[in-house]
XYZ file of N, CA, C and O in Angstrom:
744
model
N -17.237 -1.668 1.716
C -15.979 -1.571 1.000
C -16.172 -2.297 -0.338
O -16.730 -3.384 -0.382
N -15.694 -1.650 -1.406
C -15.856 -2.285 -2.714
C -14.563 -2.198 -3.514
O -13.727 -1.330 -3.295
N -14.440 -3.117 -4.462
C -13.307 -3.125 -5.374
C -13.677 -2.216 -6.539
O -14.751 -2.355 -7.134
N -12.778 -1.286 -6.880
C -13.065 -0.254 -7.877
C -12.999 -0.782 -9.309
O -13.875 -0.526 -10.115
N -11.927 -1.513 -9.646
C -11.775 -1.961 -11.033
C -10.986 -3.259 -11.087
O -10.458 -3.719 -10.087
N -10.923 -3.842 -12.274
C -10.187 -5.088 -12.455
C -11.095 -6.295 -12.430
O -12.318 -6.182 -12.555
N -10.487 -7.457 -12.240
C -11.272 -8.690 -12.338
C -12.280 -8.876 -11.207
O -13.219 -9.638 -11.346
N -12.103 -8.188 -10.091
C -13.065 -8.266 -8.981
C -13.918 -7.002 -8.875
O -14.556 -6.756 -7.852
N -13.935 -6.212 -9.937
C -14.657 -4.941 -9.951
C -16.088 -5.107 -9.443
O -16.811 -6.021 -9.852
N -16.461 -4.182 -8.552
C -17.833 -4.156 -8.048
C -18.103 -5.078 -6.875
O -19.177 -5.002 -6.272
N -17.164 -5.938 -6.526
C -17.389 -6.828 -5.378
C -17.437 -6.013 -4.099
O -16.604 -5.137 -3.874
N -18.424 -6.279 -3.269
C -18.615 -5.566 -2.001
C -18.319 -6.493 -0.826
O -18.639 -7.684 -0.882
N -17.748 -5.914 0.201
C -17.487 -6.632 1.445
C -17.912 -5.720 2.588
O -17.516 -4.553 2.633
N -18.736 -6.250 3.477
C -19.224 -5.455 4.603
C -18.221 -5.492 5.745
O -17.989 -6.540 6.352
N -17.634 -4.333 6.024
C -16.658 -4.208 7.094
C -17.416 -4.143 8.420
O -18.335 -3.325 8.563
N -17.071 -4.997 9.372
C -17.746 -4.941 10.677
C -17.636 -3.556 11.317
O -16.592 -2.912 11.237
N -18.704 -3.129 11.930
C -18.727 -1.795 12.557
C -17.773 -1.683 13.734
O -17.424 -0.583 14.141
N -17.371 -2.793 14.273
C -16.472 -2.788 15.437
C -15.021 -2.507 15.054
O -14.186 -2.296 15.929
N -14.716 -2.493 13.760
C -13.334 -2.298 13.321
C -12.857 -0.877 13.600
O -13.585 0.088 13.390
N -11.601 -0.790 14.047
C -10.967 0.506 14.261
C -10.436 1.051 12.932
O -10.292 2.251 12.770
N -10.096 0.149 12.005
C -9.504 0.561 10.725
C -10.538 1.265 9.870
O -11.715 0.914 9.869
N -10.075 2.271 9.128
C -10.931 2.978 8.192
C -10.413 2.691 6.795
O -9.255 2.977 6.487
N -11.247 2.054 5.948
C -10.761 1.800 4.589
C -10.544 3.127 3.854
O -11.261 4.091 4.086
N -9.555 3.152 2.983
C -9.335 4.315 2.134
C -10.619 4.541 1.340
O -11.206 3.599 0.818
N -11.086 5.775 1.281
C -12.351 6.058 0.596
C -12.258 5.631 -0.869
O -11.177 5.639 -1.468
N -13.398 5.275 -1.444
C -13.434 4.889 -2.857
C -12.878 6.004 -3.737
O -12.137 5.749 -4.682
N -13.244 7.247 -3.415
C -12.789 8.392 -4.205
C -11.259 8.494 -4.173
O -10.613 8.607 -5.220
N -10.689 8.424 -2.973
C -9.233 8.525 -2.840
C -8.552 7.311 -3.471
O -7.531 7.448 -4.161
N -9.114 6.130 -3.261
C -8.518 4.909 -3.799
C -8.503 4.931 -5.336
O -7.479 4.635 -5.954
N -9.614 5.304 -5.924
C -9.678 5.357 -7.382
C -8.681 6.369 -7.936
O -7.961 6.098 -8.902
N -8.618 7.534 -7.315
C -7.709 8.574 -7.792
C -6.247 8.208 -7.616
O -5.436 8.431 -8.515
N -5.880 7.634 -6.479
C -4.466 7.306 -6.276
C -4.048 6.166 -7.203
O -2.924 6.157 -7.718
N -4.930 5.229 -7.471
C -4.573 4.167 -8.418
C -4.448 4.719 -9.842
O -3.622 4.237 -10.616
N -5.219 5.738 -10.185
C -5.040 6.388 -11.485
C -3.662 7.034 -11.571
O -2.996 6.965 -12.604
N -3.214 7.649 -10.490
C -1.880 8.255 -10.445
C -0.817 7.159 -10.557
O 0.142 7.287 -11.318
N -0.993 6.080 -9.811
C -0.043 4.960 -9.845
C 0.113 4.442 -11.268
O 1.230 4.190 -11.731
N -1.010 4.311 -11.989
C -0.961 3.790 -13.357
C -0.166 4.716 -14.282
O 0.357 4.260 -15.295
N -0.043 5.982 -13.929
C 0.791 6.894 -14.695
C 2.281 6.640 -14.483
O 3.108 6.970 -15.330
N 2.609 6.042 -13.363
C 4.006 5.725 -13.051
C 4.405 4.333 -13.515
O 5.532 4.100 -13.918
N 3.478 3.383 -13.381
C 3.812 1.993 -13.697
C 2.560 1.178 -13.949
O 1.487 1.511 -13.462
N 2.734 0.109 -14.694
C 1.677 -0.867 -14.897
C 1.833 -1.883 -13.771
O 2.876 -2.524 -13.664
N 0.821 -2.006 -12.913
C 0.975 -2.902 -11.768
C 0.602 -4.354 -12.082
O 0.709 -5.210 -11.225
N 0.196 -4.599 -13.311
C -0.089 -5.976 -13.693
C 1.211 -6.776 -13.669
O 2.245 -6.333 -14.167
N 1.157 -7.930 -13.057
C 2.286 -8.857 -12.963
C 3.436 -8.368 -12.087
O 4.566 -8.822 -12.241
N 3.197 -7.434 -11.172
C 4.242 -7.015 -10.242
C 3.991 -7.614 -8.865
O 2.875 -8.023 -8.543
N 5.049 -7.656 -8.065
C 4.887 -8.089 -6.680
C 4.602 -6.861 -5.833
O 5.226 -5.815 -6.003
N 3.628 -6.986 -4.939
C 3.185 -5.840 -4.158
C 3.159 -6.163 -2.672
O 3.040 -7.323 -2.269
N 3.274 -5.107 -1.890
C 3.254 -5.199 -0.434
C 2.262 -4.177 0.085
O 2.327 -2.998 -0.275
N 1.336 -4.624 0.934
C 0.350 -3.749 1.554
C 0.612 -3.754 3.055
O 0.354 -4.758 3.727
N 1.156 -2.643 3.560
C 1.490 -2.527 4.982
C 0.367 -1.824 5.736
O -0.222 -0.891 5.229
N 0.102 -2.281 6.957
C -1.017 -1.782 7.758
C -2.291 -2.031 6.959
O -3.063 -1.113 6.680
N -2.523 -3.262 6.577
C -3.580 -3.620 5.623
C -4.988 -3.296 6.083
O -5.877 -3.130 5.241
N -5.217 -3.230 7.372
C -6.539 -2.843 7.885
C -7.645 -3.750 7.406
O -7.711 -4.920 7.757
N -8.512 -3.242 6.560
C -9.650 -4.015 6.044
C -9.281 -4.846 4.822
O -10.079 -5.662 4.377
N -8.107 -4.588 4.248
C -7.699 -5.311 3.048
C -8.168 -4.656 1.764
O -7.993 -5.207 0.678
N -8.728 -3.470 1.848
C -9.252 -2.777 0.674
C -8.186 -2.584 -0.409
O -8.435 -2.835 -1.591
N -6.997 -2.164 -0.019
C -5.925 -1.928 -0.988
C -5.402 -3.258 -1.523
O -5.135 -3.401 -2.722
N -5.274 -4.248 -0.656
C -4.854 -5.587 -1.084
C -5.777 -6.107 -2.176
O -5.318 -6.591 -3.213
N -7.080 -6.012 -1.951
C -8.057 -6.496 -2.933
C -7.944 -5.723 -4.245
O -8.040 -6.306 -5.324
N -7.720 -4.419 -4.146
C -7.582 -3.600 -5.354
C -6.326 -4.001 -6.128
O -6.339 -4.102 -7.352
N -5.228 -4.244 -5.410
C -3.982 -4.665 -6.061
C -4.178 -5.988 -6.806
O -3.764 -6.142 -7.948
N -4.816 -6.939 -6.134
C -5.048 -8.244 -6.738
C -6.005 -8.138 -7.923
O -5.800 -8.765 -8.962
N -7.043 -7.335 -7.783
C -8.021 -7.164 -8.858
C -7.383 -6.549 -10.097
O -7.756 -6.868 -11.223
N -6.390 -5.687 -9.886
C -5.730 -5.008 -11.003
C -4.582 -5.822 -11.592
O -3.872 -5.341 -12.465
N -4.384 -7.045 -11.102
C -3.464 -7.953 -11.763
C -2.089 -8.138 -11.156
O -1.212 -8.710 -11.807
N -1.859 -7.668 -9.939
C -0.559 -7.928 -9.315
C -0.327 -9.439 -9.270
O -1.243 -10.210 -8.982
N 0.899 -9.860 -9.571
C 1.190 -11.298 -9.610
C 1.181 -11.913 -8.221
O 0.823 -13.076 -8.053
N 1.571 -11.135 -7.219
C 1.529 -11.601 -5.836
C 1.456 -10.406 -4.915
O 2.130 -9.407 -5.147
N 0.623 -10.501 -3.886
C 0.501 -9.441 -2.891
C 0.763 -10.029 -1.513
O 0.209 -11.077 -1.167
N 1.607 -9.361 -0.752
C 1.845 -9.695 0.648
C 1.190 -8.602 1.475
O 1.436 -7.414 1.237
N 0.349 -8.999 2.419
C -0.330 -8.047 3.300
C 0.163 -8.264 4.722
O 0.282 -9.404 5.161
N 0.417 -7.163 5.413
C 0.871 -7.245 6.802
C -0.118 -6.463 7.661
O -0.343 -5.274 7.438
N -0.714 -7.155 8.614
C -1.710 -6.555 9.507
C -1.554 -7.159 10.901
O -1.536 -8.377 11.047
N -1.443 -6.305 11.901
C -1.226 -6.768 13.273
C -2.511 -7.216 13.967
O -2.492 -8.163 14.754
N -3.618 -6.577 13.690
C -4.867 -6.868 14.389
C -5.441 -8.223 13.943
O -5.659 -8.451 12.759
N -5.698 -9.069 14.901
C -6.187 -10.429 14.623
C -7.516 -10.426 13.883
O -7.703 -11.159 12.910
N -8.466 -9.584 14.334
C -9.785 -9.549 13.697
C -9.706 -9.001 12.265
O -10.383 -9.494 11.372
N -8.862 -8.009 12.068
C -8.698 -7.458 10.723
C -8.058 -8.488 9.796
O -8.484 -8.642 8.648
N -7.047 -9.182 10.296
C -6.387 -10.219 9.490
C -7.387 -11.330 9.125
O -7.391 -11.812 7.992
N -8.213 -11.713 10.053
C -9.229 -12.734 9.787
C -10.200 -12.249 8.710
O -10.562 -12.999 7.798
N -10.609 -10.983 8.784
C -11.523 -10.411 7.793
C -10.881 -10.424 6.404
O -11.515 -10.813 5.419
N -9.624 -10.021 6.322
C -8.902 -10.039 5.042
C -8.874 -11.451 4.487
O -9.146 -11.687 3.311
N -8.553 -12.400 5.343
C -8.488 -13.806 4.935
C -9.843 -14.289 4.408
O -9.909 -14.990 3.391
N -10.914 -13.892 5.058
C -12.257 -14.290 4.617
C -12.600 -13.676 3.254
O -13.171 -14.348 2.400
N -12.247 -12.417 3.064
C -12.501 -11.757 1.766
C -11.751 -12.468 0.652
O -12.310 -12.725 -0.424
N -10.485 -12.792 0.907
C -9.674 -13.462 -0.101
C -10.206 -14.861 -0.400
O -10.198 -15.297 -1.549
N -10.692 -15.546 0.627
C -11.265 -16.887 0.430
C -12.520 -16.808 -0.441
O -12.735 -17.670 -1.306
N -13.339 -15.779 -0.249
C -14.547 -15.615 -1.064
C -14.213 -15.423 -2.541
O -14.995 -15.770 -3.411
N -13.040 -14.857 -2.804
C -12.614 -14.611 -4.188
C -11.725 -15.736 -4.730
O -11.294 -15.686 -5.875
N -11.436 -16.743 -3.901
C -10.539 -17.846 -4.283
C -9.154 -17.360 -4.702
O -8.578 -17.852 -5.673
N -8.633 -16.389 -3.989
C -7.321 -15.822 -4.295
C -6.235 -16.748 -3.763
O -6.273 -17.156 -2.605
N -5.263 -17.055 -4.629
C -4.152 -17.910 -4.217
C -2.810 -17.182 -4.260
O -1.854 -17.621 -3.648
N -2.739 -16.083 -4.991
C -1.467 -15.370 -5.140
C -1.321 -14.280 -4.076
O -1.066 -13.123 -4.358
N -1.487 -14.691 -2.829
C -1.473 -13.756 -1.715
C -0.854 -14.400 -0.488
O -1.035 -15.580 -0.236
N -0.130 -13.592 0.267
C 0.407 -14.015 1.561
C -0.060 -13.013 2.595
O 0.145 -11.805 2.429
N -0.690 -13.502 3.654
C -1.144 -12.647 4.749
C -0.256 -12.899 5.951
O -0.125 -14.038 6.406
N 0.359 -11.846 6.442
C 1.213 -11.945 7.624
C 0.529 -11.171 8.738
O 0.317 -9.959 8.623
N 0.172 -11.894 9.789
C -0.408 -11.228 10.957
C 0.739 -10.930 11.902
O 1.313 -11.820 12.513
N 1.101 -9.667 11.949
C 2.211 -9.283 12.800
C 2.515 -7.808 12.687
O 1.870 -7.073 11.928
N 3.496 -7.397 13.420
C 3.913 -6.010 13.487
C 4.627 -5.593 12.200
O 5.572 -6.264 11.762
N 4.193 -4.510 11.598
C 4.776 -4.025 10.348
C 6.257 -3.710 10.521
O 7.082 -4.052 9.664
N 6.627 -3.070 11.624
C 8.020 -2.673 11.818
C 8.948 -3.882 11.958
O 10.059 -3.874 11.441
N 8.480 -4.925 12.621
C 9.279 -6.160 12.698
C 9.411 -6.799 11.319
O 10.472 -7.286 10.957
N 8.300 -6.820 10.588
C 8.325 -7.393 9.243
C 9.326 -6.647 8.363
O 10.164 -7.255 7.703
N 9.238 -5.327 8.352
C 10.104 -4.509 7.502
C 11.573 -4.719 7.873
O 12.435 -4.821 6.998
N 11.840 -4.811 9.148
C 13.223 -4.981 9.616
C 13.814 -6.321 9.182
O 14.990 -6.419 8.839
N 12.993 -7.370 9.155
C 13.502 -8.711 8.852
C 13.314 -9.137 7.395
O 13.894 -10.131 6.966
N 12.528 -8.406 6.631
C 12.219 -8.792 5.251
C 13.441 -8.624 4.348
O 14.094 -7.579 4.348
N 13.731 -9.644 3.573
C 14.865 -9.615 2.633
C 14.401 -9.469 1.180
O 15.203 -9.342 0.284
N 13.102 -9.506 0.972
C 12.536 -9.454 -0.372
C 12.347 -8.014 -0.818
O 12.142 -7.112 -0.008
N 12.399 -7.770 -2.128
C 12.123 -6.458 -2.717
C 10.759 -6.527 -3.405
O 10.371 -7.562 -3.942
N 10.058 -5.411 -3.402
C 8.727 -5.342 -3.980
C 8.686 -4.244 -5.040
O 9.311 -3.198 -4.894
N 7.889 -4.471 -6.085
C 7.735 -3.501 -7.162
C 6.793 -2.361 -6.771
O 6.949 -1.232 -7.219
N 5.808 -2.687 -5.941
C 4.795 -1.704 -5.546
C 4.494 -1.902 -4.067
O 4.164 -3.001 -3.641
N 4.638 -0.834 -3.298
C 4.368 -0.887 -1.855
C 3.356 0.200 -1.518
O 3.470 1.336 -1.979
N 2.382 -0.175 -0.705
C 1.383 0.770 -0.217
C 1.371 0.662 1.298
O 1.350 -0.436 1.842
N 1.378 1.805 1.987
C 1.301 1.797 3.449
C 0.260 2.813 3.896
O 0.276 3.961 3.461
N -0.633 2.359 4.751
C -1.687 3.213 5.298
C -1.734 3.009 6.809
O -2.628 2.352 7.330
N -0.761 3.583 7.528
C -0.728 3.398 8.977
C -1.791 4.242 9.670
O -2.333 5.185 9.072
N -2.069 3.919 10.929
C -2.964 4.808 11.694
C -2.346 6.211 11.724
O -1.151 6.355 11.984
N -3.132 7.216 11.455
C -2.611 8.580 11.385
C -2.017 9.042 12.722
O -1.165 9.928 12.735
N -2.469 8.466 13.826
C -1.978 8.862 15.150
C -0.721 8.092 15.567
O -0.217 8.296 16.671
N -0.206 7.248 14.715
C 0.974 6.460 15.049
C 2.150 7.392 15.360
O 2.516 8.215 14.514
N 2.754 7.278 16.556
C 3.833 8.200 16.925
C 5.058 8.132 16.012
O 5.756 9.128 15.842
N 5.308 6.984 15.400
C 6.495 6.817 14.544
C 6.161 6.920 13.057
O 6.953 6.499 12.215
N 5.025 7.520 12.725
C 4.590 7.588 11.331
C 5.634 8.258 10.431
O 5.891 7.790 9.327
N 6.264 9.304 10.895
C 7.228 10.042 10.070
C 8.450 9.212 9.699
O 9.142 9.524 8.729
N 8.712 8.145 10.429
C 9.879 7.286 10.167
C 9.607 6.215 9.108
O 10.536 5.579 8.615
N 8.358 6.021 8.768
C 7.983 4.895 7.901
C 8.671 4.923 6.533
O 9.219 3.900 6.121
N 8.685 6.039 5.806
C 9.345 5.983 4.497
C 10.795 5.486 4.570
O 11.192 4.647 3.758
N 11.571 5.983 5.511
C 12.967 5.560 5.612
C 13.097 4.078 5.945
O 14.052 3.428 5.542
N 12.128 3.536 6.667
C 12.165 2.113 7.011
C 11.674 1.220 5.868
O 12.127 0.103 5.709
N 10.746 1.732 5.064
C 10.119 0.938 4.006
C 10.879 1.012 2.682
O 10.962 0.020 1.952
N 11.443 2.147 2.354
C 12.076 2.327 1.042
C 13.170 1.314 0.714
O 13.325 0.962 -0.457
N 13.931 0.772 1.687
C 14.899 -0.276 1.328
C 14.259 -1.538 0.732
O 14.940 -2.323 0.073
N 12.955 -1.724 0.920
C 12.259 -2.897 0.362
C 11.783 -2.672 -1.066
O 11.240 -3.574 -1.691
N 11.975 -1.467 -1.578
C 11.488 -1.119 -2.905
C 12.489 -1.550 -3.975
O 13.655 -1.203 -3.929
N 12.000 -2.320 -4.932
C 12.837 -2.792 -6.042
C 13.177 -1.627 -6.965
O 12.505 -0.591 -6.967
N 14.215 -1.810 -7.780
C 14.572 -0.797 -8.777
C 13.374 -0.566 -9.693
O 12.757 -1.512 -10.174
N 13.042 0.683 -9.907
C 11.886 1.027 -10.726
C 10.579 0.957 -9.962
O 9.520 1.225 -10.521
N 10.648 0.598 -8.680
C 9.448 0.406 -7.880
C 8.837 1.695 -7.362
O 9.465 2.753 -7.351
N 7.582 1.586 -6.916
C 6.805 2.727 -6.454
C 6.288 2.453 -5.045
O 5.803 1.355 -4.753
N 6.392 3.475 -4.185
C 5.875 3.397 -2.817
C 4.855 4.514 -2.634
O 5.160 5.686 -2.838
N 3.625 4.136 -2.268
C 2.562 5.091 -1.989
C 2.292 5.051 -0.496
O 2.008 3.990 0.072
N 2.389 6.221 0.128
C 2.276 6.337 1.578
C 1.110 7.262 1.922
O 1.116 8.435 1.558
N 0.108 6.710 2.598
C -1.055 7.491 3.017
C -0.796 8.041 4.417
O -0.350 7.311 5.302
N -1.094 9.334 4.609
C -0.783 9.966 5.896
C -1.640 11.211 6.091
O -2.353 11.638 5.179
N -1.548 11.793 7.273
C -2.262 13.030 7.569
C -1.615 14.224 6.883
O -0.466 14.168 6.444
N -2.354 15.322 6.818
C -1.901 16.496 6.069
C -0.715 17.218 6.705
O -0.046 18.002 6.043
N -0.413 16.960 7.961
C 0.669 17.671 8.637
C 2.063 17.177 8.263
O 3.053 17.773 8.655
N 2.148 16.131 7.458
C 3.452 15.557 7.102
C 3.912 16.020 5.727
O 3.116 16.142 4.805
N 5.231 16.235 5.625
C 5.846 16.634 4.364
C 7.101 15.786 4.168
O 8.036 15.868 4.959
N 7.099 14.969 3.144
C 8.222 14.068 2.880
C 9.019 14.497 1.649
O 9.818 13.727 1.118
N 8.826 15.730 1.197
C 9.447 16.190 -0.041
C 10.974 16.253 0.013
O 11.618 16.296 -1.033
N 11.563 16.222 1.195
C 13.033 16.257 1.295
C 13.660 14.892 1.017
O 14.866 14.800 0.776
N 12.863 13.839 1.011
C 13.390 12.499 0.743
C 13.820 12.419 -0.721
O 13.070 12.817 -1.609
N 15.023 11.909 -1.011
C 15.504 11.876 -2.393
C 14.640 11.038 -3.352
O 14.676 11.270 -4.557
N 13.855 10.099 -2.824
C 13.006 9.277 -3.691
C 11.583 9.841 -3.824
O 10.760 9.296 -4.566
N 11.297 10.917 -3.106
C 9.976 11.545 -3.170
C 9.710 12.065 -4.587
O 10.585 12.671 -5.205
N 8.494 11.817 -5.090
C 8.135 12.305 -6.416
C 7.005 13.328 -6.376
O 7.051 14.321 -7.078
N 5.968 13.057 -5.570
C 4.867 14.016 -5.513
C 3.952 13.738 -4.333
O 3.979 12.662 -3.733
N 3.128 14.744 -4.034
C 2.122 14.658 -2.978
C 0.758 14.841 -3.635
O 0.596 15.688 -4.516
N -0.196 14.047 -3.212
C -1.569 14.184 -3.697
C -2.500 14.208 -2.489
O -2.273 13.492 -1.508
N -3.537 15.023 -2.566
C -4.545 15.082 -1.503
C -5.923 14.940 -2.129
O -6.225 15.573 -3.140
N -6.737 14.097 -1.513
C -8.121 13.891 -1.940
C -8.974 14.039 -0.685
O -9.036 13.114 0.127
N -9.561 15.205 -0.509
C -10.273 15.487 0.729
C -9.266 15.505 1.866
O -8.233 16.162 1.781
N -9.531 14.738 2.898
C -8.622 14.693 4.052
C -7.564 13.597 3.909
O -6.766 13.383 4.818
N -7.566 12.906 2.783
C -6.623 11.806 2.563
C -5.421 12.337 1.776
O -5.579 12.917 0.709
N -4.226 12.138 2.327
C -2.987 12.612 1.706
C -2.100 11.435 1.345
O -1.985 10.474 2.116
N -1.468 11.536 0.191
C -0.555 10.494 -0.263
C 0.773 11.129 -0.652
O 0.792 12.157 -1.332
N 1.854 10.508 -0.240
C 3.174 10.856 -0.746
C 3.625 9.692 -1.604
O 3.459 8.526 -1.219
N 4.181 10.013 -2.760
C 4.598 8.986 -3.716
C 6.114 9.037 -3.859
O 6.694 10.108 -4.051
N 6.720 7.854 -3.736
C 8.164 7.707 -3.839
C 8.458 6.719 -4.958
O 7.746 5.736 -5.115
N 9.512 6.966 -5.714
C 9.883 6.050 -6.800
C 11.385 5.829 -6.772
O 12.159 6.768 -6.683
N 11.748 4.559 -6.840
C 13.163 4.197 -6.960
C 13.433 4.004 -8.437
O 12.882 3.105 -9.066
N 14.237 4.886 -9.002
C 14.570 4.786 -10.418
C 15.504 3.605 -10.609
O 16.129 3.138 -9.670
N 15.639 3.149 -11.828
C 16.548 2.044 -12.132
C 17.969 2.403 -11.749
O 18.340 3.566 -11.684
N 18.781 1.418 -11.498
C 20.163 1.641 -11.083
C 20.941 2.476 -12.096
O 21.750 3.312 -11.730
N 20.677 2.254 -13.381
C 21.398 3.002 -14.406
C 21.149 4.497 -14.269
O 22.069 5.301 -14.326
N 19.896 4.877 -14.048
C 19.562 6.288 -13.938
C 20.168 6.890 -12.669
O 20.656 8.003 -12.677
N 20.153 6.136 -11.556
C 20.746 6.628 -10.320
C 22.241 6.863 -10.494
O 22.779 7.853 -10.019
N 22.918 5.948 -11.210
C 24.354 6.091 -11.420
C 24.652 7.288 -12.307
O 25.609 8.009 -12.089
N 23.795 7.543 -13.321
C 23.979 8.690 -14.194
C 23.841 9.994 -13.395
O 24.588 10.944 -13.606
N 22.864 10.039 -12.475
C 22.647 11.236 -11.682
C 23.827 11.514 -10.759
O 24.116 12.655 -10.448
N 24.504 10.462 -10.292
C 25.647 10.623 -9.395
C 26.855 11.188 -10.147
O 27.688 11.850 -9.576
N 26.969 10.898 -11.443
C 28.134 11.335 -12.227
C 28.017 12.722 -12.736
O 27.405 13.537 -12.757
């Protein structure tokens, strides 16, 4: 696993072979971050990485200048690996929560500018994730959701676009500023 760009560009971390998590491919990660940059500058924003797995997206967010990243990962070994990677980089603007994503989302009172979620594709409740996560999105914020090709979230009012890179699919949601939402209602 490697960091694509930013201050940690080129840093490699060897993911243990015993891990169940699959890091987002470099090709898909680079392309989706290029799309994200078209929507917003993620430098100095607060970010949330749900189902963090290996921490690949967390590291990319931090490398690209996010002011603070919160990562949520339930698996103990994966959380330990993320913590070790962050320690090697001397990262201080990060919070790692080892716990269930759904419990975290339900109890979280904070809003985030940029949210990324990469749940296991076989998760039975995967289709419910956008509706559960979008309340955590700040005005003007962006939510990138990685999922299997069988899902279509285009009916969601905050949905903006779908991107596919090989077998990796992303749905992108954006919460427009309150002023724009109020104008659309009138």
